[in-house]
Structures are given as structure tokens and as C-alpha cells.
Tab-separated table of N, CA and C in Angstrom:
chain	number	residue	atom	x	y	z
A	18	UNK	N	22.578	-89.143	34.776
A	18	UNK	CA	21.322	-88.738	35.401
A	18	UNK	C	21.550	-88.628	36.903
A	19	UNK	N	20.992	-87.571	37.486
A	19	UNK	CA	21.163	-87.336	38.904
A	19	UNK	C	20.328	-88.331	39.705
A	20	UNK	N	20.821	-88.716	40.844
A	20	UNK	CA	20.167	-89.711	41.689
A	20	UNK	C	18.782	-89.272	42.117
A	21	UNK	N	18.647	-87.986	42.491
A	21	UNK	CA	17.331	-87.569	42.983
A	21	UNK	C	16.280	-87.540	41.874
A	22	UNK	N	16.714	-87.565	40.616
A	22	UNK	CA	15.743	-87.611	39.523
A	22	UNK	C	15.098	-88.987	39.414
A	23	UNK	N	15.699	-89.968	40.038
A	23	UNK	CA	15.129	-91.311	40.034
A	23	UNK	C	14.073	-91.467	41.119
A	24	UNK	N	13.961	-90.461	41.975
A	24	UNK	CA	12.976	-90.533	43.057
A	24	UNK	C	11.573	-90.538	42.478
A	25	UNK	N	10.604	-90.779	43.320
A	25	UNK	CA	9.220	-90.919	42.884
A	25	UNK	C	8.563	-89.540	42.768
A	26	UNK	N	8.735	-88.851	41.645
A	26	UNK	CA	8.125	-87.555	41.382
A	26	UNK	C	6.874	-87.755	40.544
A	27	UNK	N	5.998	-86.732	40.593
A	27	UNK	CA	4.879	-86.793	39.660
A	27	UNK	C	5.415	-86.440	38.267
A	28	UNK	N	4.622	-86.671	37.261
A	28	UNK	CA	5.065	-86.515	35.872
A	28	UNK	C	5.505	-85.076	35.583
A	29	UNK	N	4.747	-84.083	36.035
A	29	UNK	CA	5.073	-82.682	35.757
A	29	UNK	C	6.414	-82.301	36.383
A	30	UNK	N	6.648	-82.729	37.619
A	30	UNK	CA	7.900	-82.413	38.290
A	30	UNK	C	9.069	-83.123	37.615
A	31	UNK	N	8.858	-84.347	37.184
A	31	UNK	CA	9.887	-85.096	36.474
A	31	UNK	C	10.232	-84.406	35.154
A	32	UNK	N	9.213	-83.911	34.428
A	32	UNK	CA	9.448	-83.194	33.170
A	32	UNK	C	10.242	-81.921	33.431
A	33	UNK	N	9.872	-81.193	34.465
A	33	UNK	CA	10.564	-79.947	34.790
A	33	UNK	C	12.026	-80.213	35.141
A	34	UNK	N	12.274	-81.241	35.947
A	34	UNK	CA	13.643	-81.584	36.325
A	34	UNK	C	14.446	-82.016	35.104
A	35	UNK	N	13.853	-82.836	34.260
A	35	UNK	CA	14.538	-83.269	33.046
A	35	UNK	C	14.865	-82.078	32.148
A	36	UNK	N	13.908	-81.159	32.002
A	36	UNK	CA	14.109	-79.988	31.152
A	36	UNK	C	15.193	-79.076	31.715
A	37	UNK	N	15.248	-79.006	33.053
A	37	UNK	CA	16.233	-78.129	33.679
A	37	UNK	C	17.641	-78.693	33.536
A	38	UNK	N	17.812	-79.993	33.781
A	38	UNK	CA	19.139	-80.579	33.765
A	38	UNK	C	19.554	-81.096	32.396
A	39	UNK	N	18.609	-81.349	31.533
A	39	UNK	CA	18.916	-81.851	30.198
A	39	UNK	C	18.006	-81.142	29.198
A	40	UNK	N	18.239	-79.822	28.998
A	40	UNK	CA	17.320	-79.064	28.158
A	40	UNK	C	17.380	-79.495	26.700
A	41	UNK	N	16.241	-79.399	26.053
A	41	UNK	CA	16.176	-79.638	24.618
A	41	UNK	C	15.434	-78.461	23.998
A	42	UNK	N	15.054	-78.575	22.760
A	42	UNK	CA	14.406	-77.459	22.084
A	42	UNK	C	12.887	-77.514	22.164
A	43	UNK	N	12.350	-78.284	23.071
A	43	UNK	CA	10.894	-78.357	23.174
A	43	UNK	C	10.355	-77.072	23.783
A	44	UNK	N	9.136	-76.685	23.429
A	44	UNK	CA	8.550	-75.466	23.996
A	44	UNK	C	8.486	-75.514	25.527
A	45	UNK	N	8.249	-76.676	26.083
A	45	UNK	CA	8.186	-76.801	27.540
A	45	UNK	C	9.539	-76.452	28.160
A	46	UNK	N	10.608	-77.019	27.613
A	46	UNK	CA	11.948	-76.767	28.144
A	46	UNK	C	12.335	-75.306	27.992
A	47	UNK	N	12.077	-74.736	26.819
A	47	UNK	CA	12.420	-73.337	26.593
A	47	UNK	C	11.613	-72.418	27.501
A	48	UNK	N	10.346	-72.726	27.689
A	48	UNK	CA	9.512	-71.924	28.580
A	48	UNK	C	10.016	-71.985	30.005
A	49	UNK	N	10.390	-73.164	30.458
A	49	UNK	CA	10.918	-73.328	31.802
A	49	UNK	C	12.220	-72.559	31.968
A	50	UNK	N	13.082	-72.649	30.964
A	50	UNK	CA	14.352	-71.945	31.007
A	50	UNK	C	14.138	-70.432	31.050
A	51	UNK	N	13.236	-69.925	30.216
A	51	UNK	CA	12.964	-68.486	30.206
A	51	UNK	C	12.377	-68.016	31.528
A	52	UNK	N	11.442	-68.769	32.080
A	52	UNK	CA	10.871	-68.394	33.382
A	52	UNK	C	11.946	-68.401	34.472
A	53	UNK	N	12.807	-69.392	34.416
A	53	UNK	CA	13.875	-69.493	35.394
A	53	UNK	C	14.810	-68.287	35.312
A	54	UNK	N	15.173	-67.929	34.097
A	54	UNK	CA	16.073	-66.776	33.917
A	54	UNK	C	15.381	-65.477	34.309
A	55	UNK	N	14.099	-65.350	34.010
A	55	UNK	CA	13.353	-64.149	34.417
A	55	UNK	C	13.326	-64.046	35.931
A	56	UNK	N	13.132	-65.167	36.607
A	56	UNK	CA	13.126	-65.157	38.078
A	56	UNK	C	14.504	-64.789	38.612
A	57	UNK	N	15.555	-65.292	37.968
A	57	UNK	CA	16.915	-64.948	38.389
A	57	UNK	C	17.162	-63.449	38.249
A	58	UNK	N	16.728	-62.884	37.131
A	58	UNK	CA	16.913	-61.450	36.904
A	58	UNK	C	16.173	-60.639	37.954
A	59	UNK	N	14.938	-60.999	38.224
A	59	UNK	CA	14.169	-60.286	39.245
A	59	UNK	C	14.805	-60.416	40.628
A	60	UNK	N	15.265	-61.627	40.956
A	60	UNK	CA	15.907	-61.839	42.260
A	60	UNK	C	17.153	-60.968	42.385
A	61	UNK	N	17.989	-60.951	41.341
A	61	UNK	CA	19.196	-60.135	41.372
A	61	UNK	C	18.870	-58.647	41.462
A	62	UNK	N	17.825	-58.235	40.768
A	62	UNK	CA	17.407	-56.831	40.812
A	62	UNK	C	17.023	-56.435	42.235
A	63	UNK	N	16.203	-57.250	42.879
A	63	UNK	CA	15.762	-56.922	44.230
A	63	UNK	C	16.897	-57.040	45.245
A	64	UNK	N	17.807	-57.974	45.037
A	64	UNK	CA	18.973	-58.065	45.906
A	64	UNK	C	19.817	-56.808	45.776
A	65	UNK	N	19.989	-56.317	44.543
A	65	UNK	CA	20.768	-55.098	44.325
A	65	UNK	C	20.097	-53.897	44.966
A	66	UNK	N	18.777	-53.827	44.869
A	66	UNK	CA	18.054	-52.723	45.518
A	66	UNK	C	18.292	-52.751	47.024
A	67	UNK	N	18.255	-53.927	47.614
A	67	UNK	CA	18.489	-54.058	49.052
A	67	UNK	C	19.912	-53.656	49.395
A	68	UNK	N	20.877	-54.090	48.570
A	68	UNK	CA	22.277	-53.744	48.795
A	68	UNK	C	22.467	-52.241	48.695
A	69	UNK	N	21.826	-51.597	47.706
A	69	UNK	CA	21.935	-50.157	47.554
A	69	UNK	C	21.408	-49.429	48.787
A	70	UNK	N	20.287	-49.902	49.330
A	70	UNK	CA	19.726	-49.274	50.538
A	70	UNK	C	20.665	-49.444	51.723
A	71	UNK	N	21.234	-50.642	51.853
A	71	UNK	CA	22.158	-50.895	52.959
A	71	UNK	C	23.403	-50.034	52.826
A	72	UNK	N	23.907	-49.870	51.601
A	72	UNK	CA	25.091	-49.050	51.391
A	72	UNK	C	24.797	-47.591	51.700
A	73	UNK	N	23.631	-47.117	51.310
A	73	UNK	CA	23.277	-45.726	51.571
A	73	UNK	C	23.242	-45.462	53.071
A	74	UNK	N	22.801	-46.426	53.847
A	74	UNK	CA	22.770	-46.256	55.299
A	74	UNK	C	24.152	-46.414	55.908
A	75	UNK	N	25.021	-47.146	55.252
A	75	UNK	CA	26.322	-47.472	55.801
A	75	UNK	C	27.329	-46.327	55.708
A	76	UNK	N	27.148	-45.416	54.762
A	76	UNK	CA	28.120	-44.353	54.549
A	76	UNK	C	27.561	-43.016	55.032
A	77	UNK	N	28.457	-42.207	55.544
A	77	UNK	CA	28.066	-40.887	56.018
A	77	UNK	C	27.923	-39.922	54.845
A	78	UNK	N	27.216	-38.847	55.085
A	78	UNK	CA	26.954	-37.859	54.038
A	78	UNK	C	28.235	-37.276	53.435
A	79	UNK	N	29.256	-36.917	54.236
A	79	UNK	CA	30.487	-36.384	53.619
A	79	UNK	C	31.162	-37.384	52.680
A	80	UNK	N	31.106	-38.661	53.035
A	80	UNK	CA	31.699	-39.676	52.168
A	80	UNK	C	30.938	-39.776	50.855
A	81	UNK	N	29.615	-39.735	50.945
A	81	UNK	CA	28.796	-39.808	49.730
A	81	UNK	C	29.026	-38.579	48.846
A	82	UNK	N	29.186	-37.418	49.477
A	82	UNK	CA	29.461	-36.190	48.716
A	82	UNK	C	30.820	-36.280	48.022
A	83	UNK	N	31.804	-36.876	48.706
A	83	UNK	CA	33.124	-37.027	48.101
A	83	UNK	C	33.042	-37.926	46.869
A	84	UNK	N	32.328	-39.026	46.966
A	84	UNK	CA	32.203	-39.941	45.830
A	84	UNK	C	31.463	-39.249	44.687
A	85	UNK	N	30.453	-38.471	45.022
A	85	UNK	CA	29.717	-37.720	43.993
A	85	UNK	C	30.658	-36.742	43.279
A	86	UNK	N	31.528	-36.081	44.040
A	86	UNK	CA	32.487	-35.142	43.460
A	86	UNK	C	33.505	-35.875	42.577
A	87	UNK	N	33.953	-37.037	43.025
A	87	UNK	CA	34.901	-37.837	42.238
A	87	UNK	C	34.259	-38.244	40.917
A	88	UNK	N	33.032	-38.721	40.979
A	88	UNK	CA	32.343	-39.130	39.755
A	88	UNK	C	32.175	-37.947	38.812
A	89	UNK	N	31.899	-36.792	39.353
A	89	UNK	CA	31.761	-35.590	38.532
A	89	UNK	C	33.095	-35.256	37.852
A	90	UNK	N	34.181	-35.307	38.608
A	90	UNK	CA	35.508	-35.043	38.036
A	90	UNK	C	35.839	-36.029	36.920
A	91	UNK	N	35.558	-37.294	37.175
A	91	UNK	CA	35.880	-38.324	36.195
A	91	UNK	C	35.040	-38.188	34.932
A	92	UNK	N	33.783	-37.870	35.080
A	92	UNK	CA	32.885	-37.750	33.929
A	92	UNK	C	33.187	-36.500	33.120
A	93	UNK	N	33.553	-35.422	33.817
A	93	UNK	CA	33.834	-34.150	33.141
A	93	UNK	C	35.041	-34.257	32.218
A	94	UNK	N	36.052	-34.980	32.633
A	94	UNK	CA	37.299	-35.058	31.872
A	94	UNK	C	37.596	-36.489	31.426
A	95	UNK	N	36.704	-37.058	30.620
A	95	UNK	CA	36.915	-38.432	30.161
A	95	UNK	C	38.135	-38.553	29.260
A	96	UNK	N	38.480	-37.476	28.563
A	96	UNK	CA	39.595	-37.549	27.627
A	96	UNK	C	40.950	-37.388	28.301
A	97	UNK	N	40.969	-37.031	29.591
A	97	UNK	CA	42.236	-36.943	30.310
A	97	UNK	C	42.298	-38.068	31.337
A	98	UNK	N	43.498	-38.554	31.543
A	98	UNK	CA	43.695	-39.634	32.501
A	98	UNK	C	44.223	-39.046	33.797
A	99	UNK	N	43.383	-39.072	34.812
A	99	UNK	CA	43.784	-38.587	36.128
A	99	UNK	C	44.211	-39.773	36.979
A	100	UNK	N	45.306	-39.602	37.704
A	100	UNK	CA	45.724	-40.667	38.605
A	100	UNK	C	44.848	-40.631	39.853
A	101	UNK	N	44.812	-41.735	40.551
A	101	UNK	CA	44.036	-41.794	41.790
A	101	UNK	C	44.580	-40.790	42.789
A	102	UNK	N	45.890	-40.617	42.820
A	102	UNK	CA	46.501	-39.650	43.732
A	102	UNK	C	46.036	-38.228	43.410
A	103	UNK	N	45.966	-37.890	42.114
A	103	UNK	CA	45.505	-36.554	41.710
A	103	UNK	C	44.047	-36.335	42.116
A	104	UNK	N	43.235	-37.339	41.893
A	104	UNK	CA	41.818	-37.236	42.257
A	104	UNK	C	41.682	-37.085	43.763
A	105	UNK	N	42.433	-37.892	44.501
A	105	UNK	CA	42.371	-37.851	45.967
A	105	UNK	C	42.770	-36.465	46.476
A	106	UNK	N	43.796	-35.895	45.883
A	106	UNK	CA	44.233	-34.554	46.285
A	106	UNK	C	43.130	-33.528	46.032
A	107	UNK	N	42.465	-33.633	44.892
A	107	UNK	CA	41.407	-32.678	44.549
A	107	UNK	C	40.215	-32.761	45.493
A	108	UNK	N	39.947	-33.950	46.034
A	108	UNK	CA	38.782	-34.100	46.919
A	108	UNK	C	39.170	-34.144	48.387
A	109	UNK	N	40.468	-33.975	48.685
A	109	UNK	CA	40.917	-33.902	50.071
A	109	UNK	C	40.943	-35.245	50.786
A	110	UNK	N	41.462	-36.249	50.127
A	110	UNK	CA	41.525	-37.576	50.718
A	110	UNK	C	42.850	-38.220	50.351
A	111	UNK	N	43.147	-39.347	50.969
A	111	UNK	CA	44.319	-40.118	50.550
A	111	UNK	C	43.893	-41.056	49.427
A	112	UNK	N	44.848	-41.457	48.627
A	112	UNK	CA	44.546	-42.336	47.496
A	112	UNK	C	44.003	-43.682	47.976
A	113	UNK	N	44.595	-44.235	49.021
A	113	UNK	CA	44.142	-45.550	49.492
A	113	UNK	C	42.733	-45.471	50.079
A	114	UNK	N	42.439	-44.425	50.837
A	114	UNK	CA	41.095	-44.271	51.403
A	114	UNK	C	40.063	-44.079	50.292
A	115	UNK	N	40.414	-43.243	49.314
A	115	UNK	CA	39.502	-42.995	48.201
A	115	UNK	C	39.239	-44.279	47.417
A	116	UNK	N	40.274	-45.051	47.165
A	116	UNK	CA	40.122	-46.300	46.431
A	116	UNK	C	39.175	-47.250	47.156
A	117	UNK	N	39.387	-47.441	48.467
A	117	UNK	CA	38.525	-48.332	49.258
A	117	UNK	C	37.094	-47.827	49.307
A	118	UNK	N	36.928	-46.522	49.538
A	118	UNK	CA	35.590	-45.941	49.651
A	118	UNK	C	34.833	-46.013	48.328
A	119	UNK	N	35.504	-45.694	47.240
A	119	UNK	CA	34.849	-45.728	45.926
A	119	UNK	C	34.374	-47.136	45.597
A	120	UNK	N	35.221	-48.115	45.841
A	120	UNK	CA	34.863	-49.516	45.573
A	120	UNK	C	33.692	-49.946	46.462
A	121	UNK	N	33.697	-49.519	47.724
A	121	UNK	CA	32.620	-49.898	48.643
A	121	UNK	C	31.293	-49.259	48.242
A	122	UNK	N	31.317	-48.016	47.822
A	122	UNK	CA	30.085	-47.305	47.473
A	122	UNK	C	29.581	-47.709	46.095
A	123	UNK	N	30.467	-47.729	45.114
A	123	UNK	CA	30.069	-47.973	43.722
A	123	UNK	C	30.054	-49.440	43.327
A	124	UNK	N	30.767	-50.269	44.074
A	124	UNK	CA	30.820	-51.688	43.727
A	124	UNK	C	31.784	-51.986	42.591
A	125	UNK	N	32.564	-51.022	42.196
A	125	UNK	CA	33.579	-51.205	41.160
A	125	UNK	C	34.697	-50.201	41.405
A	126	UNK	N	35.837	-50.466	40.788
A	126	UNK	CA	36.987	-49.597	40.989
A	126	UNK	C	36.820	-48.302	40.194
A	127	UNK	N	37.673	-47.345	40.494
A	127	UNK	CA	37.661	-46.077	39.759
A	127	UNK	C	37.948	-46.345	38.286
A	128	UNK	N	38.889	-47.205	38.017
A	128	UNK	CA	39.243	-47.544	36.637
A	128	UNK	C	38.061	-48.176	35.899
A	129	UNK	N	37.366	-49.090	36.549
A	129	UNK	CA	36.196	-49.717	35.934
A	129	UNK	C	35.108	-48.681	35.662
A	130	UNK	N	34.933	-47.748	36.581
A	130	UNK	CA	33.939	-46.686	36.401
A	130	UNK	C	34.296	-45.817	35.194
A	131	UNK	N	35.568	-45.424	35.111
A	131	UNK	CA	36.014	-44.579	33.996
A	131	UNK	C	35.835	-45.315	32.669
A	132	UNK	N	36.197	-46.583	32.631
A	132	UNK	CA	36.053	-47.363	31.397
A	132	UNK	C	34.589	-47.432	30.978
A	133	UNK	N	33.696	-47.686	31.936
A	133	UNK	CA	32.267	-47.755	31.615
A	133	UNK	C	31.757	-46.414	31.087
A	134	UNK	N	32.171	-45.319	31.686
A	134	UNK	CA	31.749	-43.989	31.217
A	134	UNK	C	32.315	-43.707	29.823
A	135	UNK	N	33.573	-44.071	29.599
A	135	UNK	CA	34.183	-43.861	28.284
A	135	UNK	C	33.461	-44.674	27.209
A	136	UNK	N	33.140	-45.904	27.531
A	136	UNK	CA	32.457	-46.760	26.557
A	136	UNK	C	31.049	-46.232	26.251
A	137	UNK	N	30.356	-45.739	27.264
A	137	UNK	CA	29.024	-45.167	27.036
A	137	UNK	C	29.133	-43.919	26.150
A	138	UNK	N	30.135	-43.089	26.418
A	138	UNK	CA	30.342	-41.886	25.605
A	138	UNK	C	30.717	-42.273	24.171
A	139	UNK	N	31.559	-43.283	24.018
A	139	UNK	CA	31.948	-43.739	22.680
A	139	UNK	C	30.728	-44.206	21.900
A	140	UNK	N	29.851	-44.929	22.551
A	140	UNK	CA	28.639	-45.404	21.890
A	140	UNK	C	27.762	-44.224	21.457
A	141	UNK	N	27.666	-43.204	22.311
A	141	UNK	CA	26.911	-41.995	21.941
A	141	UNK	C	27.518	-41.335	20.702
A	142	UNK	N	28.841	-41.228	20.678
A	142	UNK	CA	29.512	-40.617	19.528
A	142	UNK	C	29.318	-41.446	18.267
A	143	UNK	N	29.289	-42.746	18.405
A	143	UNK	CA	29.047	-43.618	17.244
A	143	UNK	C	27.653	-43.391	16.689
A	144	UNK	N	26.694	-43.226	17.579
A	144	UNK	CA	25.313	-43.013	17.145
A	144	UNK	C	25.153	-41.671	16.435
A	145	UNK	N	25.959	-40.694	16.826
A	145	UNK	CA	25.916	-39.407	16.128
A	145	UNK	C	26.423	-39.557	14.697
A	146	UNK	N	27.360	-40.484	14.474
A	146	UNK	CA	27.823	-40.808	13.131
A	146	UNK	C	28.715	-39.781	12.476
A	147	UNK	N	29.318	-38.880	13.243
A	147	UNK	CA	30.143	-37.824	12.664
A	147	UNK	C	31.638	-38.124	12.689
A	148	UNK	N	32.079	-39.051	13.552
A	148	UNK	CA	33.503	-39.287	13.757
A	148	UNK	C	33.907	-40.702	13.354
A	149	UNK	N	35.188	-40.850	13.027
A	149	UNK	CA	35.738	-42.175	12.758
A	149	UNK	C	36.045	-42.852	14.090
A	150	UNK	N	36.362	-44.113	14.035
A	150	UNK	CA	36.691	-44.858	15.258
A	150	UNK	C	37.937	-44.269	15.917
A	151	UNK	N	38.924	-43.900	15.132
A	151	UNK	CA	40.141	-43.298	15.686
A	151	UNK	C	39.820	-41.979	16.377
A	152	UNK	N	38.980	-41.161	15.766
A	152	UNK	CA	38.599	-39.889	16.382
A	152	UNK	C	37.820	-40.114	17.678
A	153	UNK	N	36.957	-41.098	17.669
A	153	UNK	CA	36.194	-41.429	18.882
A	153	UNK	C	37.139	-41.884	19.982
A	154	UNK	N	38.125	-42.704	19.621
A	154	UNK	CA	39.104	-43.185	20.603
A	154	UNK	C	39.805	-42.009	21.278
A	155	UNK	N	40.250	-41.031	20.487
A	155	UNK	CA	40.908	-39.852	21.057
A	155	UNK	C	39.936	-39.035	21.901
A	156	UNK	N	38.724	-38.913	21.430
A	156	UNK	CA	37.699	-38.121	22.120
A	156	UNK	C	37.391	-38.658	23.519
A	157	UNK	N	37.468	-39.979	23.686
A	157	UNK	CA	37.143	-40.567	24.990
A	157	UNK	C	38.386	-40.918	25.808
A	158	UNK	N	39.553	-40.432	25.369
A	158	UNK	CA	40.738	-40.531	26.208
A	158	UNK	C	41.722	-41.634	25.904
A	159	UNK	N	41.614	-42.272	24.763
A	159	UNK	CA	42.579	-43.312	24.396
A	159	UNK	C	43.589	-42.722	23.419
A	160	UNK	N	44.871	-42.943	23.691
A	160	UNK	CA	45.914	-42.429	22.809
A	160	UNK	C	46.074	-43.276	21.560
A	161	UNK	N	45.712	-44.551	21.660
A	161	UNK	CA	45.847	-45.467	20.533
A	161	UNK	C	44.501	-46.134	20.268
A	162	UNK	N	44.100	-46.108	19.013
A	162	UNK	CA	42.793	-46.686	18.674
A	162	UNK	C	42.756	-48.189	18.911
A	163	UNK	N	43.900	-48.853	18.860
A	163	UNK	CA	43.932	-50.301	19.119
A	163	UNK	C	43.570	-50.585	20.585
A	164	UNK	N	44.068	-49.758	21.488
A	164	UNK	CA	43.717	-49.933	22.908
A	164	UNK	C	42.228	-49.682	23.120
A	165	UNK	N	41.710	-48.684	22.425
A	165	UNK	CA	40.277	-48.403	22.509
A	165	UNK	C	39.468	-49.588	21.987
A	166	UNK	N	39.871	-50.131	20.847
A	166	UNK	CA	39.146	-51.263	20.263
A	166	UNK	C	39.141	-52.464	21.194
A	167	UNK	N	40.268	-52.723	21.832
A	167	UNK	CA	40.350	-53.833	22.781
A	167	UNK	C	39.424	-53.603	23.968
A	168	UNK	N	39.462	-52.399	24.532
A	168	UNK	CA	38.599	-52.085	25.678
A	168	UNK	C	37.123	-52.144	25.282
A	169	UNK	N	36.805	-51.654	24.099
A	169	UNK	CA	35.422	-51.674	23.619
A	169	UNK	C	34.928	-53.110	23.455
A	170	UNK	N	35.771	-53.961	22.876
A	170	UNK	CA	35.399	-55.358	22.669
A	170	UNK	C	35.204	-56.069	24.012
A	171	UNK	N	36.065	-55.795	24.977
A	171	UNK	CA	35.899	-56.392	26.311
A	171	UNK	C	34.603	-55.923	26.968
A	172	UNK	N	34.275	-54.665	26.771
A	172	UNK	CA	33.101	-54.087	27.438
A	172	UNK	C	31.789	-54.509	26.780
A	173	UNK	N	31.725	-54.459	25.458
A	173	UNK	CA	30.476	-54.717	24.742
A	173	UNK	C	30.413	-56.071	24.032
A	174	UNK	N	31.548	-56.767	23.948
A	174	UNK	CA	31.535	-58.067	23.282
A	174	UNK	C	31.551	-57.990	21.768
A	175	UNK	N	31.869	-56.831	21.238
A	175	UNK	CA	31.988	-56.652	19.788
A	175	UNK	C	32.977	-55.530	19.530
A	176	UNK	N	33.491	-55.492	18.323
A	176	UNK	CA	34.451	-54.450	17.974
A	176	UNK	C	33.706	-53.135	17.720
A	177	UNK	N	34.410	-52.012	17.788
A	177	UNK	CA	33.763	-50.739	17.463
A	177	UNK	C	33.190	-50.719	16.040
A	178	UNK	N	33.899	-51.340	15.112
A	178	UNK	CA	33.414	-51.378	13.725
A	178	UNK	C	32.091	-52.138	13.641
A	179	UNK	N	31.995	-53.273	14.326
A	179	UNK	CA	30.744	-54.032	14.342
A	179	UNK	C	29.626	-53.203	14.967
A	180	UNK	N	29.951	-52.471	16.016
A	180	UNK	CA	28.939	-51.633	16.670
A	180	UNK	C	28.469	-50.536	15.724
A	181	UNK	N	29.395	-49.912	15.021
A	181	UNK	CA	29.021	-48.833	14.094
A	181	UNK	C	28.180	-49.379	12.938
A	182	UNK	N	28.487	-50.570	12.484
A	182	UNK	CA	27.697	-51.164	11.403
A	182	UNK	C	26.304	-51.535	11.879
A	183	UNK	N	26.176	-51.866	13.155
A	183	UNK	CA	24.892	-52.268	13.706
A	183	UNK	C	23.988	-51.106	14.061
A	184	UNK	N	24.553	-49.903	14.138
A	184	UNK	CA	23.756	-48.729	14.488
A	184	UNK	C	23.008	-48.250	13.246
A	185	UNK	N	21.700	-48.115	13.372
A	185	UNK	CA	20.910	-47.634	12.231
A	185	UNK	C	21.178	-46.145	12.014
A	186	UNK	N	21.285	-45.784	10.781
A	186	UNK	CA	21.445	-44.380	10.447
A	186	UNK	C	20.103	-43.682	10.547
A	187	UNK	N	20.062	-42.434	11.016
A	187	UNK	CA	18.787	-41.723	11.112
A	187	UNK	C	18.108	-41.612	9.770
A	188	UNK	N	16.826	-41.847	9.741
A	188	UNK	CA	16.026	-41.708	8.531
A	188	UNK	C	16.073	-42.913	7.616
A	189	UNK	N	16.855	-43.945	7.987
A	189	UNK	CA	16.942	-45.151	7.163
A	189	UNK	C	16.174	-46.258	7.858
A	190	UNK	N	15.286	-46.904	7.135
A	190	UNK	CA	14.477	-47.989	7.711
A	190	UNK	C	15.112	-49.320	7.430
């Protein structure tokens, strides 16, 4: 038990502290936990909005246009693997400058961005229900379905097969 919990609190504050540091399955504890997590989500959302505004002011228009062009190139050709040097050449920049700028603007690396786009596209293809997992892997740029399955599991926390089984088929209740 924490020392400050032994202090002279009123009953409600003592219950809240106990529920926070030693949660149980009581409705009070669960309600407190849910409210706390909701507040955390809202705080993070508003912090991100502020960060986005600050970033928009921090970068010049040509830099933002370059990142927009890079994202367009990456999204257009998800099934091909472009090196950072190739992308930099296409947008008229050096690879190191592009890498730093992309990370600063997007908050993630080019590789992380491509993986997220590939995984979103894979999920769309799964929902269409026309392709096998191996075909989807090739469609989104993976040469080996095992590599795709590993990346999918890291990204979504489940295997592609589990995701396909969890997707409802159209017209089935």
C-alpha cells in the first residue's frame, strides 16, 4: 500500500485511490477505470491536434508538397518496393533529407507508412473476399506470404487467417 493512501482522505477519495491502485471487478472500480481511460484518450487526441497544428506551421509549403508527393508515390505502387534513394530522386531531394523530413512531418518512418498502407489495403482485399491470403500478400507487395503474415500479425495483433474468419460475409447475419 502506498504511503499517501494512509493519509487522512475522505471516504470517496480513499475508494477512488484504492480502485485506481488496486482495481477489482466492482462497478465502482470499473467505472473509474473507464472514465480514466476515456480522459486519457481525449487528452491524447487534443495533444495530437495541437502537435499537428504546430507541425503545419513549422514546415514550409514546398516541404509539405514534397511529402504529399512521396505519400502519393508510395500509395500508388504498394506492390513495388521503392528504395528511399529512388523516392528521393523522384521528388528532387537527398535520401537523408527526405528521411528526416518525412519522419518529422508524419511522425513515422517511410517504411512504417508503407507497412500501414499495405496492411490497410490487405484488410480491404480481405473484406472483398475474392483472394486467398497468398494472393493478397502478392497484391500488397510481399514476395512471401509468411513475411506478410508476420507483418500483419505485428500490425493488427492477429493472423491474416483469423482476420478473414472474423470478417462477416455480405448478406450473412
